[in-house]
Short mmCIF file of C-alpha atoms in Angstrom, two decimals:
data_model
loop_
_atom_site.label_atom_id
_atom_site.label_comp_id
_atom_site.label_asym_id
_atom_site.label_seq_id
_atom_site.Cartn_x
_atom_site.Cartn_y
_atom_site.Cartn_z
CA MET A 213 38.77 48.90 71.02
CA SER A 214 41.93 47.10 69.92
CA VAL A 215 45.33 45.99 71.08
CA ASN A 216 46.61 45.88 67.30
CA TYR A 217 46.33 48.63 64.81
CA ALA A 218 43.55 48.32 62.20
CA PRO A 219 42.43 51.31 60.17
CA VAL A 220 38.72 50.68 60.70
CA LEU A 221 37.61 48.06 63.41
CA TRP A 222 34.68 46.59 61.47
CA ASN A 223 32.04 44.63 63.29
CA ARG A 224 28.48 43.48 62.37
CA GLN A 225 26.87 46.54 63.93
CA LYS A 226 29.18 48.93 62.11
CA LYS A 227 28.62 47.22 58.75
CA LEU A 228 24.93 47.22 59.36
CA TYR A 229 25.00 50.84 60.38
CA ASP A 230 26.87 51.87 57.19
CA ARG A 231 24.69 49.77 54.80
CA ILE A 232 21.48 51.37 56.32
CA MET A 233 23.17 54.80 55.97
CA LEU A 234 24.25 54.49 52.34
CA GLY A 235 20.83 53.03 51.47
CA LEU A 236 19.07 55.93 52.85
CA LEU A 237 21.58 58.42 51.13
CA ALA A 238 20.94 56.73 47.84
CA SER A 239 17.18 56.79 48.36
CA TYR A 240 17.31 60.47 49.20
CA LEU A 241 19.41 61.19 46.12
CA VAL A 242 17.05 59.25 43.78
CA VAL A 243 13.89 60.87 45.13
CA PHE A 244 15.50 64.42 45.14
CA ILE A 245 16.87 64.05 41.50
CA PHE A 246 13.48 62.70 40.33
CA PHE A 247 11.70 65.51 42.01
CA GLN A 248 13.97 68.17 40.58
CA LEU A 249 13.77 66.78 37.00
CA VAL A 250 9.94 66.88 37.20
CA VAL A 251 9.65 70.29 38.60
CA PHE A 252 12.68 71.90 36.77
CA PRO A 253 13.00 69.94 33.46
CA GLU A 254 15.54 72.31 32.06
CA ILE A 255 18.01 71.83 35.04
CA THR A 256 21.52 71.16 34.16
CA ALA A 257 23.56 68.07 35.63
CA GLU A 258 25.81 70.41 37.43
CA THR A 259 23.01 72.39 39.08
CA LEU A 260 21.43 69.02 39.95
CA VAL A 261 24.54 67.83 41.65
CA ILE A 262 25.00 71.03 43.63
CA ARG A 263 21.45 71.04 44.86
CA ALA A 264 21.39 67.38 45.67
CA THR A 265 24.64 67.17 47.61
CA GLY A 266 24.01 70.55 49.26
CA THR A 267 20.61 69.67 50.67
CA LEU A 268 21.76 66.05 51.49
CA ALA A 269 24.89 67.30 53.39
CA PHE A 270 22.86 69.88 55.43
CA LEU A 271 20.18 67.35 56.20
CA MET A 272 22.96 64.90 57.41
CA LEU A 273 24.42 67.53 59.54
CA HIS A 274 21.11 68.10 61.08
CA ILE A 275 20.77 64.38 61.99
CA ILE A 276 24.36 64.17 63.32
CA LEU A 277 23.68 67.08 65.58
CA CYS A 278 20.33 65.61 66.92
CA ILE A 279 21.75 62.20 67.65
CA GLY A 280 23.84 63.31 70.79
CA PRO A 281 20.94 65.07 72.66
CA LEU A 282 18.42 62.49 71.51
CA ALA A 283 20.52 59.77 73.02
CA ARG A 284 20.77 61.69 76.20
CA ILE A 285 17.09 62.26 76.34
CA ASP A 286 16.02 58.63 75.54
CA LYS A 287 18.28 55.68 75.57
CA ARG A 288 16.54 54.11 72.64
CA PHE A 289 18.48 56.44 70.45
CA LEU A 290 21.94 55.21 71.66
CA PRO A 291 22.48 52.73 68.75
CA LEU A 292 22.51 55.83 66.49
CA LEU A 293 25.34 57.23 68.43
CA TYR A 294 27.50 54.14 68.02
CA ASN A 295 28.90 54.76 64.46
CA ARG A 296 28.10 58.48 64.24
CA ARG A 297 31.78 58.94 63.10
CA HIS A 298 31.17 57.21 59.85
CA LEU A 299 27.98 59.30 59.39
CA GLY A 300 30.14 62.46 59.88
CA VAL A 301 32.85 61.48 57.44
CA THR A 302 30.28 60.62 54.90
CA MET A 303 28.55 63.92 55.30
CA CYS A 304 31.90 65.66 54.81
CA CYS A 305 32.40 63.82 51.54
CA VAL A 306 28.93 64.80 50.34
CA ALA A 307 29.65 68.47 51.28
CA LEU A 308 32.98 68.25 49.59
CA VAL A 309 31.31 67.24 46.26
CA HIS A 310 28.90 70.25 46.75
CA GLY A 311 31.80 72.55 47.32
CA ILE A 312 33.96 71.44 44.46
CA PHE A 313 31.02 71.48 41.99
CA ASN A 314 30.18 75.11 43.13
CA ILE A 315 33.79 76.32 42.68
CA ILE A 316 33.91 74.76 39.28
CA GLN A 317 30.40 76.02 38.26
CA PHE A 318 30.80 79.65 39.62
CA HIS A 319 34.55 80.36 39.91
CA ALA A 320 36.75 78.08 37.79
CA LEU A 321 35.87 79.46 34.23
CA GLY A 322 37.21 82.93 34.67
CA ASN A 323 40.68 84.24 34.44
CA VAL A 324 41.03 84.52 38.26
CA ASP A 325 42.13 81.75 40.54
CA PRO A 326 39.01 80.01 41.66
CA LEU A 327 39.74 80.45 45.31
CA VAL A 328 40.58 84.01 44.89
CA SER A 329 37.42 84.40 42.91
CA LEU A 330 35.48 82.84 45.86
CA PHE A 331 36.50 85.51 48.06
CA THR A 332 36.52 88.42 45.78
CA SER A 333 33.75 87.91 43.31
CA ASN A 334 31.24 89.33 45.94
CA GLU A 335 32.89 91.86 48.20
CA HIS A 336 29.76 93.04 50.18
CA TYR A 337 31.26 91.85 53.30
CA ALA A 338 29.79 94.85 55.13
CA ALA A 339 26.18 94.23 53.89
CA PHE A 340 24.11 91.58 55.71
CA GLY A 341 21.75 90.74 52.90
CA ARG A 342 24.41 90.61 50.21
CA PHE A 343 27.03 89.08 52.32
CA PRO A 344 29.18 86.59 50.26
CA PHE A 345 27.47 83.49 51.57
CA GLN A 346 29.79 81.12 49.60
CA VAL A 347 32.60 82.21 51.90
CA LEU A 348 30.61 80.94 54.90
CA GLY A 349 30.14 77.58 53.31
CA PHE A 350 33.74 77.29 52.49
CA ILE A 351 34.77 78.13 56.09
CA ALA A 352 32.36 75.49 57.27
CA LEU A 353 33.68 73.00 54.74
CA LEU A 354 37.34 73.51 56.07
CA ILE A 355 36.09 72.79 59.57
CA LEU A 356 34.32 69.65 58.47
CA MET A 357 37.21 68.40 56.58
CA LEU A 358 39.53 69.01 59.53
CA MET A 359 37.04 67.02 61.66
CA ALA A 360 36.63 64.18 59.12
CA THR A 361 40.48 63.75 58.66
CA THR A 362 41.09 63.68 62.39
CA SER A 363 37.98 61.27 62.94
CA HIS A 364 40.34 58.29 63.74
CA ASP A 365 41.72 56.78 66.88
CA PHE A 366 45.13 57.62 65.66
CA TRP A 367 44.40 61.39 66.12
CA LEU A 368 42.41 60.69 69.25
CA LYS A 369 45.47 58.92 70.84
CA ASN A 370 47.94 61.60 69.68
CA LEU A 371 45.84 64.73 70.42
CA SER A 372 44.37 63.34 73.65
CA PRO A 373 40.71 62.90 74.26
CA ARG A 374 40.20 66.29 75.69
CA VAL A 375 41.83 68.11 72.84
CA TRP A 376 40.29 65.91 70.24
CA LYS A 377 36.83 66.43 71.66
CA THR A 378 37.30 70.10 72.08
CA LEU A 379 38.49 70.24 68.29
CA HIS A 380 35.42 68.43 67.29
CA THR A 381 33.10 70.82 69.08
CA MET A 382 33.98 73.15 66.27
CA VAL A 383 31.14 71.39 64.37
CA TYR A 384 28.95 73.84 66.36
CA PHE A 385 30.67 76.78 64.72
CA ALA A 386 30.43 75.17 61.37
CA TYR A 387 26.78 74.61 61.81
CA ALA A 388 26.14 78.33 62.65
CA MET A 389 28.28 79.14 59.52
CA LEU A 390 26.03 76.76 57.34
CA VAL A 391 22.91 78.37 58.70
CA GLY A 392 24.24 81.71 57.54
CA HIS A 393 25.29 80.10 54.24
CA VAL A 394 21.72 78.87 53.58
CA MET A 395 19.93 81.75 54.91
CA LEU A 396 22.01 84.32 52.93
CA GLY A 397 22.30 82.14 49.91
CA VAL A 398 19.51 79.94 48.60
CA ILE A 399 16.81 81.59 50.72
CA GLN A 400 17.69 85.05 49.25
CA LEU A 401 17.69 83.71 45.79
CA GLU A 402 14.70 81.48 45.80
CA LYS A 403 12.46 83.14 48.26
CA SER A 404 10.50 79.94 48.64
CA PRO A 405 8.23 79.76 51.80
CA VAL A 406 8.71 75.92 51.75
CA LEU A 407 12.55 76.23 51.95
CA ILE A 408 12.26 78.87 54.72
CA ALA A 409 9.94 76.60 56.62
CA VAL A 410 12.26 73.54 56.20
CA ALA A 411 15.29 75.59 57.20
CA GLY A 412 13.42 76.89 60.27
CA LEU A 413 12.22 73.46 61.37
CA GLY A 414 15.75 72.22 61.15
CA LEU A 415 17.17 75.13 63.23
CA PHE A 416 14.40 74.72 65.81
CA THR A 417 14.88 70.96 66.08
CA VAL A 418 18.64 71.10 66.63
CA THR A 419 18.76 74.06 68.94
CA GLY A 420 15.67 72.84 70.78
CA LEU A 421 16.99 69.38 71.30
CA HIS A 422 20.38 70.47 72.55
CA VAL A 423 18.81 73.09 75.01
CA TRP A 424 16.32 70.53 76.32
CA SER A 425 19.05 67.85 76.95
CA ALA A 426 21.37 70.36 78.58
CA ILE A 427 18.54 71.38 80.95
CA LEU A 428 17.72 67.68 81.66
CA ASN A 429 21.24 66.83 82.12
CA LYS A 430 21.82 69.68 84.66
CA LYS A 431 18.76 68.41 86.52
CA GLN A 432 20.04 64.94 86.57
CA THR A 433 23.43 65.97 87.87
CA TYR A 434 23.67 64.84 91.53
CA GLU A 435 25.86 66.86 93.76
CA PRO A 436 25.11 65.66 97.36
CA ASP A 437 26.21 68.23 100.04
CA GLU A 438 26.16 66.07 103.09
CA GLU A 439 28.97 63.64 103.90
CA ASP A 440 28.12 60.67 106.08
CA LEU A 441 30.44 58.69 108.24
CA ASP A 442 33.78 57.10 106.98
CA GLY A 443 33.68 59.48 103.90
CA PHE A 444 30.65 57.76 102.27
CA VAL A 445 27.86 59.82 100.72
CA ARG A 446 24.22 58.88 100.37
CA VAL A 447 23.33 59.03 96.74
CA CYS A 448 20.04 57.25 96.04
CA ARG A 449 17.61 54.39 96.82
CA ILE A 450 18.52 50.98 95.40
CA ASN A 451 15.51 50.97 93.24
CA GLU A 452 16.36 54.15 91.43
CA ILE A 453 19.08 52.20 89.60
CA GLU A 454 17.79 49.91 86.77
CA GLU A 455 19.18 46.44 86.46
CA ASN A 456 22.36 46.37 84.24
CA ARG A 457 22.21 50.22 84.12
CA ALA A 458 23.86 52.89 86.25
CA LYS A 459 23.03 56.12 88.12
CA THR A 460 25.59 58.83 87.52
CA MET A 461 26.54 61.64 89.83
CA MET A 462 29.10 64.40 90.45
CA ILE A 463 30.57 64.41 93.92
CA GLY A 464 32.97 67.16 94.20
CA LYS A 465 35.22 66.65 91.08
CA GLU A 466 34.47 62.91 90.95
CA ASN A 467 32.29 61.85 88.01
CA ILE A 468 30.97 58.38 89.26
CA ALA A 469 28.59 55.79 87.75
CA ILE A 470 27.08 53.21 90.08
CA PHE A 471 26.03 50.05 88.30
CA LYS A 472 23.49 47.32 89.42
CA TYR A 473 23.99 43.97 87.95
CA ASP A 474 23.50 40.31 88.94
CA GLY A 475 22.41 41.30 92.47
CA LYS A 476 25.55 43.49 92.95
CA LEU A 477 26.52 47.17 93.01
CA SER A 478 29.86 48.45 91.61
CA ALA A 479 31.03 52.11 91.16
CA ILE A 480 33.51 53.20 88.55
CA ASN A 481 34.56 56.48 87.03
CA ASN A 482 32.03 57.65 84.42
CA LEU A 483 34.46 58.69 81.66
CA CYS A 484 35.50 56.14 79.06
CA ARG A 485 39.25 56.21 78.38
CA HIS A 486 38.53 56.23 74.56
CA GLN A 487 36.74 59.64 74.08
CA ASN A 488 35.56 60.49 77.58
CA GLY A 489 32.22 58.98 76.64
CA PRO A 490 29.56 58.62 79.54
CA LEU A 491 29.88 55.11 80.68
CA GLY A 492 26.99 55.58 83.04
CA GLU A 493 24.67 56.05 80.10
CA GLY A 494 25.68 52.70 78.70
CA LYS A 495 24.66 49.27 80.02
CA ILE A 496 26.21 45.93 81.01
CA VAL A 497 26.59 43.53 78.03
CA ASP A 498 28.04 40.21 78.48
CA GLY A 499 29.20 41.01 82.16
CA CYS A 500 30.88 44.23 80.98
CA ILE A 501 30.00 47.94 81.25
CA THR A 502 29.77 48.98 77.65
CA CYS A 503 30.33 52.62 76.55
CA PRO A 504 27.34 54.01 74.61
CA TRP A 505 29.50 55.91 72.20
CA HIS A 506 31.84 53.29 70.67
CA GLY A 507 31.47 50.03 72.58
CA TYR A 508 34.68 50.15 74.70
CA GLN A 509 34.10 47.58 77.65
CA TYR A 510 35.15 47.58 81.38
CA LEU A 511 34.55 45.01 84.07
CA PRO A 512 32.42 46.56 86.84
CA GLN A 513 34.44 45.19 89.81
CA ASN A 514 37.80 46.51 88.71
CA GLY A 515 37.35 49.04 85.89
CA GLN A 516 39.68 47.15 83.54
CA SER A 517 38.89 46.40 79.96
CA PRO A 518 38.72 42.50 79.62
CA PRO A 519 42.11 41.08 78.43
CA PRO A 520 43.83 41.50 76.11
CA PHE A 521 42.64 45.11 76.12
CA THR A 522 44.46 47.55 78.40
CA GLU A 523 41.99 50.51 79.10
CA LYS A 524 41.31 51.11 82.80
CA VAL A 525 39.26 53.55 84.92
CA GLU A 526 39.12 54.43 88.66
CA THR A 527 36.95 52.43 90.98
CA TYR A 528 35.11 53.46 94.17
CA ASP A 529 33.62 51.68 97.24
CA VAL A 530 29.87 51.29 97.48
CA ARG A 531 27.78 50.42 100.49
CA LEU A 532 24.17 49.63 100.98
CA ALA A 533 22.38 50.55 104.18
CA GLY A 534 18.79 49.50 104.28
CA GLU A 535 17.52 50.72 101.01
CA TRP A 536 20.03 53.53 100.58
CA VAL A 537 23.11 53.35 98.39
CA TYR A 538 26.32 55.09 99.63
CA VAL A 539 29.48 55.68 97.64
CA ASN A 540 32.89 56.92 98.84
CA PRO A 541 33.96 59.57 96.27
CA LYS A 542 37.72 58.80 97.01
CA PRO A 543 38.95 57.11 93.95
CA TYR A 544 41.13 54.02 93.87
CA PRO A 545 43.85 53.96 91.18
CA GLU A 546 42.67 52.90 87.68
CA GLY A 547 41.89 49.24 87.47
CA THR A 548 41.86 48.60 91.23
CA GLU A 549 39.76 45.63 92.14
CA ARG A 550 36.98 46.46 94.64
CA PRO A 551 34.46 43.84 96.02
CA PRO A 552 31.02 44.50 94.66
CA CYS A 553 28.38 45.39 97.21
CA PRO A 554 25.74 42.53 97.41
CA VAL A 555 22.04 43.62 97.01
CA ASN A 556 19.30 41.67 98.86
CA ASN A 557 16.13 41.03 97.08
CA ILE A 558 14.03 41.98 100.12
CA VAL A 559 15.73 45.36 100.26
CA GLN A 560 14.95 45.94 96.66
CA LYS A 561 11.27 45.25 97.25
CA LEU A 562 11.17 47.46 100.29
CA SER A 563 12.77 50.32 98.39
CA LYS A 564 10.25 49.77 95.50
CA ILE A 565 7.40 50.17 98.06
CA ALA A 566 9.00 53.26 99.74
CA LEU A 567 9.43 54.87 96.24
CA THR A 568 5.83 54.16 95.21
CA ASN A 569 4.56 55.52 98.50
CA GLU A 570 6.63 58.73 98.05
CA ASN A 571 5.42 59.18 94.48
CA MET B 172 32.00 63.66 78.45
CA THR B 173 33.83 65.53 81.19
CA PRO B 174 31.73 67.85 83.27
CA ALA B 175 33.75 70.74 81.96
CA LEU B 176 33.02 69.71 78.36
CA ARG B 177 29.43 69.11 79.20
CA LYS B 178 29.12 72.72 80.72
CA TYR B 179 30.93 74.10 77.54
CA HIS B 180 28.40 72.33 75.43
CA ARG B 181 25.57 73.82 77.58
CA HIS B 182 26.94 77.32 77.20
CA VAL B 183 27.50 76.98 73.54
CA TRP B 184 24.03 75.82 72.86
CA PHE B 185 22.36 78.40 75.11
CA PHE B 186 24.34 80.97 73.06
CA MET B 187 23.41 79.36 69.73
CA ALA B 188 19.77 79.11 70.66
CA GLY B 189 19.86 82.92 71.07
CA LEU B 190 22.05 83.84 68.07
CA LEU B 191 20.75 81.49 65.26
CA PRO B 192 17.12 82.51 65.46
CA VAL B 193 18.26 86.14 65.25
CA ILE B 194 20.28 85.43 62.07
CA PHE B 195 17.31 83.35 60.64
CA ILE B 196 14.73 86.17 61.28
CA ALA B 197 17.12 88.93 60.01
CA ALA B 198 17.94 86.98 56.94
CA ILE B 199 14.25 86.55 56.09
CA THR B 200 13.80 90.46 56.64
CA VAL B 201 16.34 91.21 53.95
CA ILE B 202 15.11 88.94 51.23
CA PRO B 203 14.86 91.25 48.21
CA GLN B 204 11.27 92.02 47.20
CA LYS B 205 12.11 92.53 43.54
CA ARG B 206 13.69 89.75 41.57
CA PRO B 207 15.57 90.63 38.39
CA ASP B 208 13.74 89.52 35.38
CA PRO B 209 15.89 86.93 33.77
CA ASN B 210 14.54 87.82 30.38
CA PHE B 211 15.40 91.48 30.77
CA ARG B 212 17.67 92.77 28.16
CA SER B 213 18.07 96.58 27.66
CA HIS B 214 18.39 98.26 24.20
CA GLN B 215 16.54 95.37 22.39
CA PRO B 216 15.38 96.85 19.05
CA GLU B 217 12.04 96.13 17.59
CA ALA B 218 11.86 93.26 14.99
CA LEU B 219 11.89 94.31 11.39
CA PRO B 220 8.71 93.16 9.65
CA GLN B 221 10.12 91.00 6.74
CA VAL B 222 11.84 87.61 7.30
CA LEU B 223 14.28 86.89 4.44
CA LYS B 224 15.77 83.71 5.72
CA THR B 225 15.42 81.28 8.57
CA VAL B 226 18.04 78.81 9.82
CA GLU B 227 17.43 76.58 12.75
CA SER B 228 19.53 74.22 14.82
CA LEU B 229 18.86 72.17 17.85
CA ASN B 230 19.60 75.07 20.29
CA PHE B 231 19.21 78.17 18.18
CA MET B 232 17.01 79.84 15.56
CA LEU B 233 18.42 82.53 13.27
CA ARG B 234 16.24 84.92 11.08
CA LEU B 235 17.47 87.57 8.74
CA ARG B 236 14.96 90.31 8.99
CA ALA B 237 14.64 93.30 6.64
CA SER B 238 12.52 96.56 6.44
CA PRO B 239 10.77 97.27 3.06
CA ASP B 240 11.52 100.98 3.43
CA THR B 241 15.27 101.00 4.11
CA ALA B 242 18.42 98.96 3.46
CA GLU B 243 18.57 98.02 7.02
CA ARG B 244 18.90 94.38 7.92
CA GLN B 245 18.63 92.67 11.23
CA LEU B 246 19.77 89.38 12.59
CA GLU B 247 17.53 87.65 15.10
CA LEU B 248 18.87 85.02 17.15
CA VAL B 249 16.62 82.88 19.36
CA ILE B 250 18.16 80.75 22.17
CA LYS B 251 15.80 77.72 22.41
CA GLN B 252 17.73 75.97 25.24
CA PRO B 253 19.52 77.65 28.13
CA LEU B 254 23.23 78.02 27.22
CA HIS B 255 25.81 75.88 29.12
CA THR B 256 28.48 78.55 28.67
CA PRO B 257 28.76 81.55 31.15
CA ALA B 258 29.88 83.82 28.22
CA THR B 259 28.90 83.57 24.60
CA LEU B 260 29.87 86.05 21.88
CA VAL B 261 28.31 86.38 18.40
CA TYR B 262 30.36 87.10 15.37
CA LEU B 263 29.16 87.53 11.70
CA SER B 264 31.62 86.29 9.03
CA ASN B 265 31.59 85.76 5.24
CA ASN B 266 34.55 83.43 4.99
CA GLU B 267 34.33 79.71 4.87
CA LYS B 268 35.74 77.93 7.97
CA ALA B 269 35.86 81.46 9.57
CA GLN B 270 37.44 82.07 12.95
CA PRO B 271 35.85 84.78 15.31
CA ASN B 272 38.87 87.01 14.70
CA ASP B 273 37.88 87.12 10.95
CA GLY B 274 34.36 88.27 11.58
CA VAL B 275 32.37 91.29 12.89
CA PHE B 276 31.57 91.28 16.59
CA LEU B 277 27.77 91.66 16.97
CA GLY B 278 27.20 91.23 20.72
CA SER B 279 26.99 88.78 23.59
CA LEU B 280 24.36 86.28 24.63
CA GLY B 281 22.95 85.62 27.96
CA ALA B 282 19.61 84.11 29.14
CA LYS B 283 17.27 82.10 27.08
CA GLY B 284 15.35 84.46 24.72
CA THR B 285 15.45 86.46 21.57
CA TYR B 286 18.39 88.73 20.62
CA ARG B 287 18.46 91.20 17.70
CA TYR B 288 21.51 92.72 16.00
CA LYS B 289 21.31 95.66 13.46
CA ILE B 290 23.48 94.96 10.41
CA GLY B 291 24.07 96.64 7.19
CA THR B 292 23.66 95.06 3.76
CA ALA B 293 27.24 95.70 3.02
CA MET B 294 28.21 93.18 5.75
CA LEU B 295 26.26 90.44 3.94
CA SER B 296 27.38 88.25 1.03
CA GLN B 297 26.22 85.07 -0.60
CA ASN B 298 27.44 82.86 2.23
CA ASN B 299 27.30 84.17 5.72
CA ASP B 300 28.27 82.44 8.95
CA VAL B 301 27.24 83.37 12.36
CA LEU B 302 29.63 82.04 14.97
CA LEU B 303 28.88 81.46 18.68
CA PHE B 304 32.04 81.67 20.47
CA ASP B 305 32.99 80.82 24.12
CA PRO B 306 35.83 83.33 25.06
CA ILE B 307 36.70 81.56 28.25
CA LYS B 308 37.30 78.15 26.86
CA ASN B 309 38.28 79.69 23.54
CA ILE B 310 36.12 77.42 21.37
CA THR B 311 33.41 77.84 18.81
CA ILE B 312 30.15 76.58 20.21
CA GLU B 313 28.14 76.74 17.06
CA THR B 314 28.39 77.97 13.50
CA LEU B 315 24.99 78.86 11.82
CA GLN B 316 25.17 79.24 8.02
CA PHE B 317 22.69 81.29 6.01
#
């Protein structure tokens, strides 16, 4: 978050993230190239670059796609989510090297334009087994490049978070294209059971994690159907909310996160103003609710980013009756100060006992 | 993430979880069982028994072969290292500093291995050059003198 423009808002975490990422990428390339030179001593430099960058980009895409569901399933993975944008842009650069070398190696030496050759050198578009797999990779690369070039807050602000996020969900389409690219390309040519097993494992991991997190998320979505007096709705016991964390819920169309901190409860809208990140999956750091995606911060009592920042979210009234937490789903305008609801220690202990007995 | 977007993600991944394994399995079923032999070359004549001359470079070995019963000659070219050029043409020339256009086209080279070209004795002189030419980049890759 920033009040002044800066191309990249570097901080210690981002630098550390990028150093670790680049270190791991370099290690992968060294190990892969060494392995290839041992197994295929006659391999040419061009083929080595194509193989190294192709496998690396595909591996990185798998990791990128796994980070989201992993962070939703287990909060310990949230630090990986923080700078995923840099990981995505780096992956696109690696994929671009793969694409360029492929086009030079296989399409640039003839008397036909390389891009024309890419689409016309294999015209078995109607045959599944002999389908021109390079075209699939090219389309996926175009999508990844579109995403990488718009991976900046300039585009986020100008396109709006909703449009931007929808645009970036095209990565799933790109992933499907790349699965086809690999399965109809290298798998058909090499026929290696190891390659098939690795590709299958990657596919199973990515789809399995996404389906698992989607099912978990649907179970966790709280949609109370009873409305108590004064418009307040009973949502949970006080001990169901961890200290400095939140419980999230959908009440009607309101996406609410109730945070417990310093013996108090406050409720704000669950959507970060940056990229609609899930504020309720973040935690309170230095007295501020911190978005798990990119670290945008809000004060729990008024939903405002601390000065000089200007982002604001809606706030809600919270009540505590015995051990039960109630929230009024009628939102106050963005940044409206609402007094936090105090939490009595005795109530917390009673709630804990009640929960234990129920379990 | 907005509930609508979350729901969209859920639908997309349920769809992908059904579609991608189908593509995966279908692609495995169409893997060709027979692989083309990279060393296969059609119309490769048998080697003539006598070796008259041998010339060797880093990447190639050239033998001039002959038959004791006939005037037939044969050029045998062995590719020792895989070629770096997608297309390589072979020309025989008798002129010093010859260009491909000056010579006789013998054939083209592909994968690593042995290639034989039938030639007549009339095509040979005291000094002969075999030119290996890249027609795409329009450059002579190597000249073997024998």
